Amino acid sequence: MSILEVTGVGKGFRGLRALSDVDFRVDQGEILGIIGPNGAGKTTLFNVVCGAIAPDTGTVTFGGRDVTGAKPHRIARAGMVRTFQLMRPFASMTVQENVALAAQHERLPARRLRDGSMEIVERVGLGDWAHRPATELPTAGLKRLELARALAMKPRVLLLDEVLAGLVPSEREPVLDLLADLREQDGTTLLFIEHIMAAVMRLSDRVLVLDQGRVLATGSAEEVTSDPRVIEAYLGEEPGDAEA
Ligand SMILES: Nc1ncnc2c1ncn2[C@@H]1O[C@H](COP(=O)(O)OP(=O)(O)OP(=O)(O)O)[C@@H](O)[C@H]1O
Ligand SMILES: [Mg+2]
């Protein structure tokens, strides 16, 4: 059964069609990679799916319920959680406190909140940083913290917006392992926007290609990356954007 169904979604910003008639489904436990040139509408799609912006047309169904236009916190509490392309942790708090804050909606007793958040901090590999101010984290650490904060919401569906951007290859590996583990161990459904093709190839069961707000292709990573229309869409991009 599809856990997420997007039907006929369109969104315009003044004259610009950021999304046009976007249709796709994601099965429970599936990993869907989302690729496309800069400005294709990938982040806008996440914004619509998670309730940050209401679409002009179309519907978003999560777990069989229509959540189109629902408030982001409601969608998050229902189990669909996203990470942000730009990370903004609470500067005055430690890494662990930042994660605890994200878990707070569960109204857990203080001790369980602390233990639970510590477990997540360790799971993302930030154990040594737990009690240091979040502002001291380097980029790779901030990315992990962003992931940890999303995990603290116990997502059934997790949407990741370029979690690997700005990481060197050796820093990407543990994050990819963690994402694979989330599906294997926790059964989490993942949608991930990513420019790093090696990661898309390794992780995705299926890939959705967006171009100029439209779904250009869907299929296995091999299928879409050998599709002439997809190659065409990427022509004129900065070489680094489709980094191997
Ligand atoms: N709030 C907004 N107001 C006006 N235009 C917007 C807004 N958000 C996005 N856009 C425009 O919509 C288009 C799609 O943007 P979006 O951020 O979704 O692209 P993207 O595929 O995530 O790109 P990137 O790979 O660079 O992150 C772009 O032309 C962008 O400038
Ligand atoms: Mg984006």
Short mmCIF file of C-alpha atoms and ligand atoms in Angstrom, two decimals:
data_model
loop_
_atom_site.label_atom_id
_atom_site.label_comp_id
_atom_site.label_asym_id
_atom_site.label_seq_id
_atom_site.Cartn_x
_atom_site.Cartn_y
_atom_site.Cartn_z
CA MET A 1 0.00 0.00 0.00
CA SER A 2 1.16 3.54 -0.73
CA ILE A 3 1.97 5.47 2.42
CA LEU A 4 2.22 8.72 0.47
CA GLU A 5 0.27 9.72 -2.60
CA VAL A 6 0.73 13.01 -4.43
CA THR A 7 -1.87 13.70 -7.11
CA GLY A 8 -2.01 16.56 -9.60
CA VAL A 9 0.01 18.94 -7.45
CA GLY A 10 0.67 22.38 -8.90
CA LYS A 11 2.16 25.48 -7.31
CA GLY A 12 2.93 28.86 -8.81
CA PHE A 13 4.88 31.77 -7.39
CA ARG A 14 3.56 34.83 -9.18
CA GLY A 15 4.47 34.14 -12.84
CA LEU A 16 6.58 31.06 -12.14
CA ARG A 17 5.19 27.51 -12.30
CA ALA A 18 7.31 25.87 -9.60
CA LEU A 19 5.27 22.62 -9.76
CA SER A 20 2.89 21.41 -12.49
CA ASP A 21 0.66 18.37 -12.25
CA VAL A 22 3.02 16.31 -10.10
CA ASP A 23 1.85 12.73 -9.51
CA PHE A 24 3.65 9.98 -7.62
CA ARG A 25 3.19 7.36 -4.91
CA VAL A 26 5.60 5.99 -2.35
CA ASP A 27 5.17 2.56 -0.78
CA GLN A 28 5.71 1.90 2.88
CA GLY A 29 9.40 1.13 3.51
CA GLU A 30 10.44 2.35 0.09
CA ILE A 31 13.41 4.64 -0.57
CA LEU A 32 12.62 7.21 -3.26
CA GLY A 33 15.43 9.38 -4.61
CA ILE A 34 14.42 12.76 -6.02
CA ILE A 35 16.76 14.41 -8.50
CA GLY A 36 16.60 17.30 -10.93
CA PRO A 37 18.49 20.43 -11.91
CA ASN A 38 18.68 23.48 -9.63
CA GLY A 39 15.31 25.19 -9.45
CA ALA A 40 13.42 22.09 -10.67
CA GLY A 41 10.98 22.33 -7.75
CA LYS A 42 12.37 19.62 -5.45
CA THR A 43 12.34 21.66 -2.24
CA THR A 44 8.99 23.18 -3.17
CA LEU A 45 7.62 19.66 -3.49
CA PHE A 46 8.80 18.86 0.06
CA ASN A 47 7.27 22.13 1.26
CA VAL A 48 3.92 21.13 -0.22
CA VAL A 49 4.07 17.53 1.05
CA CYS A 50 4.95 18.62 4.60
CA GLY A 51 2.47 21.49 4.78
CA ALA A 52 4.87 24.46 4.69
CA ILE A 53 3.06 25.73 1.59
CA ALA A 54 -0.40 24.85 0.27
CA PRO A 55 -0.54 23.74 -3.36
CA ASP A 56 -2.73 25.62 -5.85
CA THR A 57 -4.04 22.32 -7.19
CA GLY A 58 -3.87 18.65 -6.28
CA THR A 59 -3.82 16.56 -3.14
CA VAL A 60 -1.36 14.98 -0.73
CA THR A 61 -2.52 11.79 0.99
CA PHE A 62 -0.49 10.41 3.88
CA GLY A 63 -1.36 7.04 5.40
CA GLY A 64 -4.74 7.13 3.64
CA ARG A 65 -5.63 10.61 4.95
CA ASP A 66 -5.87 13.78 2.91
CA VAL A 67 -3.31 16.15 4.48
CA THR A 68 -3.37 18.77 1.72
CA GLY A 69 -2.83 22.19 3.28
CA ALA A 70 -2.59 20.78 6.84
CA LYS A 71 -0.25 22.60 9.21
CA PRO A 72 3.37 21.35 9.22
CA HIS A 73 3.36 20.45 12.93
CA ARG A 74 0.24 18.34 12.47
CA ILE A 75 1.78 16.48 9.57
CA ALA A 76 5.00 15.99 11.55
CA ARG A 77 3.08 14.64 14.54
CA ALA A 78 1.22 12.30 12.25
CA GLY A 79 4.65 10.88 11.32
CA MET A 80 5.87 12.68 8.20
CA VAL A 81 8.97 14.72 9.00
CA ARG A 82 11.44 16.63 6.85
CA THR A 83 14.92 18.02 7.21
CA PHE A 84 15.86 21.46 5.93
CA GLN A 85 18.43 22.30 3.30
CA LEU A 86 19.72 25.04 5.63
CA MET A 87 20.27 23.99 9.23
CA ARG A 88 19.34 26.36 12.04
CA PRO A 89 19.94 24.77 15.44
CA PHE A 90 19.19 26.65 18.64
CA ALA A 91 22.50 28.32 19.28
CA SER A 92 22.27 28.61 23.04
CA MET A 93 21.66 24.88 23.46
CA THR A 94 23.86 21.81 23.42
CA VAL A 95 23.58 19.21 20.69
CA GLN A 96 21.62 16.86 22.96
CA GLU A 97 19.29 19.66 24.12
CA ASN A 98 18.52 20.51 20.50
CA VAL A 99 17.47 16.92 19.89
CA ALA A 100 15.48 16.78 23.13
CA LEU A 101 13.58 19.89 22.07
CA ALA A 102 12.51 18.19 18.85
CA ALA A 103 11.22 15.19 20.85
CA GLN A 104 9.37 17.30 23.40
CA HIS A 105 5.98 17.09 21.73
CA GLU A 106 5.70 13.56 23.11
CA ARG A 107 5.55 15.04 26.64
CA LEU A 108 7.92 12.44 28.04
CA PRO A 109 9.22 12.59 31.60
CA ALA A 110 12.54 14.52 31.72
CA ARG A 111 14.67 11.44 32.20
CA ARG A 112 13.20 9.52 29.29
CA LEU A 113 13.47 12.61 27.12
CA ARG A 114 17.16 12.91 28.03
CA ASP A 115 17.91 9.21 27.52
CA GLY A 116 15.93 9.03 24.28
CA SER A 117 17.60 12.09 22.81
CA MET A 118 21.02 10.84 23.89
CA GLU A 119 20.36 7.56 22.08
CA ILE A 120 19.57 9.45 18.88
CA VAL A 121 22.62 11.68 19.28
CA GLU A 122 24.76 8.55 19.49
CA ARG A 123 22.99 6.91 16.59
CA VAL A 124 23.88 9.79 14.27
CA GLY A 125 27.49 9.66 15.48
CA LEU A 126 27.50 12.85 17.58
CA GLY A 127 28.06 11.16 20.96
CA ASP A 128 31.29 13.06 21.59
CA TRP A 129 29.54 16.34 20.86
CA ALA A 130 26.41 15.74 22.93
CA HIS A 131 27.11 18.30 25.63
CA ARG A 132 28.80 20.92 23.52
CA PRO A 133 27.02 23.96 22.09
CA ALA A 134 25.41 23.21 18.72
CA THR A 135 27.12 26.28 17.27
CA GLU A 136 30.51 24.57 17.62
CA LEU A 137 29.56 21.82 15.18
CA PRO A 138 31.27 21.79 11.78
CA THR A 139 29.06 21.43 8.67
CA ALA A 140 29.06 17.63 8.77
CA GLY A 141 27.99 17.76 12.41
CA LEU A 142 25.19 20.24 11.71
CA LYS A 143 23.89 17.89 9.02
CA ARG A 144 23.84 15.04 11.50
CA LEU A 145 22.12 17.21 14.07
CA GLU A 146 19.46 18.12 11.51
CA LEU A 147 18.93 14.40 10.92
CA ALA A 148 18.86 13.71 14.67
CA ARG A 149 16.21 16.36 15.22
CA ALA A 150 14.06 14.78 12.53
CA LEU A 151 14.56 11.30 14.05
CA ALA A 152 13.49 12.62 17.44
CA MET A 153 10.03 13.10 15.91
CA LYS A 154 9.91 9.32 15.24
CA PRO A 155 9.04 9.63 11.56
CA ARG A 156 7.30 6.91 9.58
CA VAL A 157 8.13 8.92 6.48
CA LEU A 158 11.33 10.96 6.47
CA LEU A 159 12.04 13.55 3.78
CA LEU A 160 15.67 14.53 3.43
CA ASP A 161 16.68 17.67 1.54
CA GLU A 162 20.32 17.30 0.46
CA VAL A 163 21.62 15.81 3.70
CA LEU A 164 24.94 15.02 2.01
CA ALA A 165 25.60 18.48 0.57
CA GLY A 166 28.81 20.00 1.89
CA LEU A 167 30.14 16.68 3.19
CA VAL A 168 33.39 15.17 1.94
CA PRO A 169 33.10 11.55 0.71
CA SER A 170 34.42 10.05 3.95
CA GLU A 171 31.72 11.95 5.87
CA ARG A 172 28.96 10.76 3.52
CA GLU A 173 29.46 7.04 4.13
CA PRO A 174 28.25 6.92 7.73
CA VAL A 175 25.19 9.00 6.83
CA LEU A 176 24.33 6.64 3.97
CA ASP A 177 24.76 3.66 6.30
CA LEU A 178 22.45 5.31 8.81
CA LEU A 179 19.77 5.94 6.17
CA ALA A 180 19.94 2.35 4.97
CA ASP A 181 19.68 1.23 8.60
CA LEU A 182 16.61 3.41 9.21
CA ARG A 183 14.79 1.50 6.54
CA GLU A 184 16.13 -1.93 7.54
CA GLN A 185 15.77 -1.60 11.31
CA ASP A 186 12.94 0.88 11.69
CA GLY A 187 11.02 0.34 8.45
CA THR A 188 11.15 4.08 7.80
CA THR A 189 10.03 5.24 4.36
CA LEU A 190 12.55 7.69 2.89
CA LEU A 191 12.30 10.39 0.25
CA PHE A 192 15.63 12.03 -0.38
CA ILE A 193 16.55 14.96 -2.61
CA GLU A 194 20.16 14.55 -3.63
CA HIS A 195 22.59 15.91 -6.21
CA ILE A 196 25.29 13.34 -5.43
CA MET A 197 24.52 10.62 -7.95
CA ALA A 198 26.61 7.91 -6.27
CA ALA A 199 24.36 8.21 -3.23
CA VAL A 200 21.20 8.14 -5.36
CA MET A 201 22.44 5.00 -7.13
CA ARG A 202 23.29 3.26 -3.88
CA LEU A 203 20.25 4.06 -1.80
CA SER A 204 17.21 4.46 -4.06
CA ASP A 205 14.72 1.73 -4.86
CA ARG A 206 13.24 4.15 -7.33
CA VAL A 207 14.09 7.63 -8.57
CA LEU A 208 11.78 10.51 -9.46
CA VAL A 209 13.22 13.13 -11.80
CA LEU A 210 11.81 16.65 -11.65
CA ASP A 211 12.51 19.26 -14.30
CA GLN A 212 10.89 22.69 -14.47
CA GLY A 213 8.28 21.62 -11.98
CA ARG A 214 7.20 18.50 -13.85
CA VAL A 215 7.88 14.81 -13.33
CA LEU A 216 10.24 14.06 -16.20
CA ALA A 217 10.82 10.38 -15.44
CA THR A 218 10.51 7.71 -12.76
CA GLY A 219 12.28 4.37 -12.63
CA SER A 220 15.32 2.63 -11.22
CA ALA A 221 18.44 4.77 -10.81
CA GLU A 222 19.97 3.01 -13.83
CA GLU A 223 16.88 3.62 -15.96
CA VAL A 224 16.54 7.31 -15.24
CA THR A 225 20.22 8.16 -15.51
CA SER A 226 20.40 6.58 -18.96
CA ASP A 227 17.17 8.29 -20.10
CA PRO A 228 18.04 10.81 -22.86
CA ARG A 229 15.42 13.28 -21.57
CA VAL A 230 17.05 13.26 -18.15
CA ILE A 231 20.53 13.73 -19.59
CA GLU A 232 19.19 16.60 -21.69
CA ALA A 233 17.65 18.25 -18.62
CA TYR A 234 21.01 18.25 -16.89
CA LEU A 235 22.89 19.79 -19.82
CA GLY A 236 24.02 23.28 -18.98
CA GLU A 237 24.20 22.49 -15.27
CA GLU A 238 27.36 23.18 -13.34
CA PRO A 239 29.40 19.96 -13.49
CA GLY A 240 29.51 19.77 -9.68
CA ASP A 241 25.72 19.60 -9.47
CA ALA A 242 25.55 16.11 -10.93
CA GLU A 243 28.64 15.05 -9.01
CA ALA A 244 29.41 11.31 -9.18
N1 LIG B 1 8.83 31.09 -1.77
C1 LIG B 1 9.12 31.27 -3.06
N2 LIG B 1 8.77 32.41 -3.71
C2 LIG B 1 9.06 32.58 -5.01
N3 LIG B 1 9.70 31.67 -5.77
C3 LIG B 1 10.08 30.52 -5.18
C4 LIG B 1 9.82 30.26 -3.80
N4 LIG B 1 10.32 29.03 -3.50
C5 LIG B 1 10.86 28.55 -4.63
N5 LIG B 1 10.72 29.44 -5.64
C6 LIG B 1 11.15 29.23 -7.02
O1 LIG B 1 10.60 28.00 -7.46
C7 LIG B 1 11.52 27.28 -8.27
C8 LIG B 1 11.81 25.94 -7.64
O2 LIG B 1 12.57 26.14 -6.47
P1 LIG B 1 13.02 24.96 -5.53
O3 LIG B 1 13.70 25.57 -4.35
O4 LIG B 1 11.86 24.09 -5.24
O5 LIG B 1 14.06 24.18 -6.45
P2 LIG B 1 15.03 22.96 -6.11
O6 LIG B 1 14.75 21.92 -7.13
O7 LIG B 1 14.91 22.60 -4.67
O8 LIG B 1 16.47 23.61 -6.43
P3 LIG B 1 17.91 23.35 -5.72
O9 LIG B 1 18.45 22.11 -6.33
O10 LIG B 1 18.68 24.56 -6.13
O11 LIG B 1 17.71 23.26 -4.24
C9 LIG B 1 12.77 28.16 -8.39
O12 LIG B 1 12.68 28.91 -9.58
C10 LIG B 1 12.66 29.06 -7.17
O13 LIG B 1 13.31 30.29 -7.38
MG MG B 2 16.22 22.63 -3.09
#
